[in-house]
Amino acid sequence: SPQGRRNFAEAMAAGQLEPYFPLSEQFVTQDEPTFCGLTTLTMVLNALNIDPRRRWRDEAGPGWRWWSDEMLPASCTVPLEQVRAEGTTMDDFARLAVANGARVRTRYACGESLDSFRASLVERTTSAAATFAVTSFCRARLGQTGGGHFSPIGGYHAESDSALVLDVARFKYPPFWVPVEQLWEATLAVDEVTGRARGWFELSAAPLNERCEHTLYSWRATS
């Protein structure tokens, strides 16, 4: 929309669109209705330049070391077929991210506040370092169709106090600006699977000496 484009231009001038360009270079649409968590993580891992340590395609040739949804070792949390049937919880998302080389801080909305949510988004969207915010929210709280959803945040617009959600379900919604308070309310919605509020994540690439604690094919708890 014209207003959305104005927000984008103003946010870029203010230095509040730092995540947008690395994430948009990796922007993909989820392959399955329940793959929003996997697709969001695929985008973030590629934007962080985390080496998957195996080829995406062409195993017999030079290949490409690149993340895609089917490469994520969902067996370290739940089988891929179960993700296809049921989706991903916040705990599943965090375990998958850590097992594949990311440093993750999980922030459940029930233990946070609107101010801490806003501060986290502002820090992620203004930092020149490779660090990203991912939200887990209830679409219905935003007046959208569907239930729980994951997507990364691409920017923040201070004047309207809005966040740019890079929706991975592009067959349903394009990227959109949403007031931070409204998005916060959407993260407070309880996930029926876990019985807990949703929330958000702060992700960056883990140092190499931390990544050696995990493999692509198994999960070993380190906490």
CSV table of C-alpha atoms in Angstrom, one decimal, residues 54-209:
chain,number,residue,atom,x,y,z
A,54,ARG,CA,25.8,-31.2,3.6
A,55,ARG,CA,24.7,-30.5,0.0
A,56,TRP,CA,21.2,-29.2,-0.8
A,57,ARG,CA,21.2,-30.8,-4.3
A,58,ASP,CA,23.5,-32.7,-6.6
A,59,GLU,CA,25.1,-35.1,-4.0
A,60,ALA,CA,27.3,-36.7,-6.7
A,61,GLY,CA,28.6,-33.4,-8.1
A,62,PRO,CA,29.8,-30.1,-6.7
A,63,GLY,CA,26.4,-29.4,-5.1
A,64,TRP,CA,25.2,-26.4,-3.1
A,65,ARG,CA,25.4,-26.1,0.7
A,66,TRP,CA,22.1,-24.4,1.2
A,67,TRP,CA,19.2,-24.8,3.6
A,68,SER,CA,15.7,-25.9,2.5
A,69,ASP,CA,12.8,-27.1,4.6
A,70,GLU,CA,13.3,-30.8,3.9
A,71,MET,CA,16.9,-30.6,5.1
A,72,LEU,CA,16.0,-29.7,8.6
A,73,PRO,CA,16.4,-32.7,10.9
A,74,ALA,CA,12.9,-32.7,12.3
A,75,SER,CA,13.7,-36.1,13.8
A,76,CYS,CA,15.6,-34.3,16.6
A,77,THR,CA,12.2,-33.0,17.8
A,78,VAL,CA,9.4,-34.8,16.0
A,79,PRO,CA,9.2,-36.7,12.7
A,80,LEU,CA,8.8,-34.6,9.6
A,81,GLU,CA,5.5,-36.3,8.9
A,82,GLN,CA,4.2,-35.2,12.3
A,83,VAL,CA,5.3,-31.6,11.5
A,84,ARG,CA,3.4,-31.9,8.2
A,85,ALA,CA,0.3,-33.0,10.1
A,86,GLU,CA,0.5,-30.9,13.3
A,87,GLY,CA,3.0,-28.0,12.8
A,88,THR,CA,5.7,-26.8,15.1
A,89,THR,CA,5.7,-25.6,18.7
A,90,MET,CA,8.0,-22.9,20.0
A,91,ASP,CA,10.1,-25.6,21.8
A,92,ASP,CA,10.4,-27.5,18.6
A,93,PHE,CA,11.5,-24.4,16.7
A,94,ALA,CA,14.2,-23.6,19.3
A,95,ARG,CA,15.6,-27.1,19.4
A,96,LEU,CA,15.7,-27.2,15.6
A,97,ALA,CA,17.5,-23.9,15.4
A,98,VAL,CA,20.1,-24.8,18.0
A,99,ALA,CA,20.7,-28.2,16.5
A,100,ASN,CA,21.5,-26.6,13.2
A,101,GLY,CA,24.0,-23.9,14.3
A,102,ALA,CA,22.0,-21.0,15.6
A,103,ARG,CA,22.2,-19.3,19.0
A,104,VAL,CA,18.6,-18.8,20.2
A,105,ARG,CA,16.9,-16.9,23.0
A,106,THR,CA,13.3,-18.0,23.4
A,107,ARG,CA,11.0,-15.4,25.0
A,108,TYR,CA,7.5,-16.5,26.0
A,109,ALA,CA,5.1,-13.7,26.1
A,110,CYS,CA,3.6,-14.8,29.4
A,111,GLY,CA,6.9,-13.9,31.1
A,112,GLU,CA,7.5,-10.6,29.2
A,113,SER,CA,5.9,-7.2,28.6
A,114,LEU,CA,4.9,-5.0,25.7
A,115,ASP,CA,7.9,-2.8,26.5
A,116,SER,CA,10.4,-5.8,26.4
A,117,PHE,CA,8.8,-7.0,23.2
A,118,ARG,CA,9.2,-3.6,21.5
A,119,ALA,CA,12.8,-3.2,22.8
A,120,SER,CA,13.7,-6.6,21.4
A,121,LEU,CA,12.3,-5.8,18.0
A,122,VAL,CA,14.0,-2.4,17.9
A,123,GLU,CA,17.3,-3.9,18.8
A,124,ARG,CA,17.1,-6.6,16.2
A,125,THR,CA,15.9,-4.2,13.5
A,126,THR,CA,18.6,-1.6,14.1
A,127,SER,CA,21.6,-3.8,14.7
A,128,ALA,CA,24.1,-4.1,11.9
A,129,ALA,CA,25.1,-7.4,13.3
A,130,ALA,CA,23.4,-10.5,11.9
A,131,THR,CA,20.7,-11.0,14.4
A,132,PHE,CA,17.0,-11.7,13.7
A,133,ALA,CA,13.6,-11.7,15.5
A,134,VAL,CA,11.0,-14.4,14.7
A,135,THR,CA,7.5,-14.1,16.1
A,136,SER,CA,5.1,-16.9,16.9
A,137,PHE,CA,1.6,-15.4,17.0
A,138,CYS,CA,-2.1,-16.1,16.5
A,139,ARG,CA,-3.4,-14.9,13.2
A,140,ALA,CA,-7.0,-14.5,14.5
A,141,ARG,CA,-5.7,-11.8,16.9
A,142,LEU,CA,-4.6,-9.8,13.8
A,143,GLY,CA,-8.0,-10.3,12.1
A,144,GLN,CA,-6.4,-12.8,9.7
A,145,THR,CA,-7.6,-16.3,8.8
A,146,GLY,CA,-5.8,-19.3,10.3
A,147,GLY,CA,-4.3,-20.1,13.7
A,148,GLY,CA,-0.8,-20.1,15.1
A,149,HIS,CA,2.0,-18.9,12.7
A,150,PHE,CA,5.7,-18.2,12.6
A,151,SER,CA,7.4,-15.4,10.6
A,152,PRO,CA,10.5,-13.3,10.8
A,153,ILE,CA,10.5,-9.5,11.4
A,154,GLY,CA,12.0,-7.4,8.7
A,155,GLY,CA,11.9,-3.9,10.2
A,156,TYR,CA,10.4,-1.4,12.6
A,157,HIS,CA,8.7,2.0,11.9
A,158,ALA,CA,9.0,4.3,14.9
A,159,GLU,CA,6.4,6.9,14.1
A,160,SER,CA,3.6,4.3,13.8
A,161,ASP,CA,5.2,1.9,16.3
A,162,SER,CA,4.8,-0.9,13.7
A,163,ALA,CA,6.8,-4.0,12.8
A,164,LEU,CA,7.2,-5.4,9.3
A,165,VAL,CA,6.2,-9.1,9.3
A,166,LEU,CA,7.8,-11.0,6.4
A,167,ASP,CA,4.9,-13.6,6.2
A,168,VAL,CA,6.2,-16.9,4.8
A,169,ALA,CA,2.7,-17.9,3.7
A,170,ARG,CA,2.8,-15.7,0.7
A,171,PHE,CA,-0.1,-17.6,-0.9
A,172,LYS,CA,-2.2,-16.0,1.8
A,173,TYR,CA,-0.6,-12.7,2.8
A,174,PRO,CA,2.2,-10.5,1.6
A,175,PRO,CA,4.7,-8.9,4.0
A,176,PHE,CA,2.7,-6.5,6.2
A,177,TRP,CA,3.1,-3.7,8.8
A,178,VAL,CA,1.3,-4.3,12.1
A,179,PRO,CA,1.2,-2.1,15.2
A,180,VAL,CA,3.6,-3.6,17.8
A,181,GLU,CA,0.9,-3.6,20.5
A,182,GLN,CA,-1.4,-5.6,18.2
A,183,LEU,CA,1.4,-8.1,17.4
A,184,TRP,CA,2.2,-8.4,21.1
A,185,GLU,CA,-1.4,-9.2,21.8
A,186,ALA,CA,-1.2,-11.9,19.1
A,187,THR,CA,1.8,-13.5,20.8
A,188,LEU,CA,-0.1,-13.7,24.1
A,189,ALA,CA,-2.6,-16.2,22.6
A,190,VAL,CA,-2.2,-19.7,24.1
A,191,ASP,CA,-1.0,-22.5,21.9
A,192,GLU,CA,-3.5,-25.3,22.3
A,193,VAL,CA,-0.8,-27.9,21.9
A,194,THR,CA,1.5,-26.7,24.7
A,195,GLY,CA,-1.0,-24.8,26.9
A,196,ARG,CA,1.4,-21.8,27.0
A,197,ALA,CA,1.4,-18.4,25.4
A,198,ARG,CA,3.3,-17.9,22.2
A,199,GLY,CA,6.1,-15.3,22.0
A,200,TRP,CA,9.2,-14.6,19.9
A,201,PHE,CA,12.9,-15.6,19.4
A,202,GLU,CA,16.1,-13.8,19.0
A,203,LEU,CA,18.5,-15.7,16.7
A,204,SER,CA,22.1,-15.3,15.6
A,205,ALA,CA,24.8,-17.6,14.4
A,206,ALA,CA,26.4,-19.7,17.2
A,207,PRO,CA,30.2,-19.6,17.5
A,208,LEU,CA,31.8,-22.6,15.8
A,209,ASN,CA,32.9,-24.0,19.2
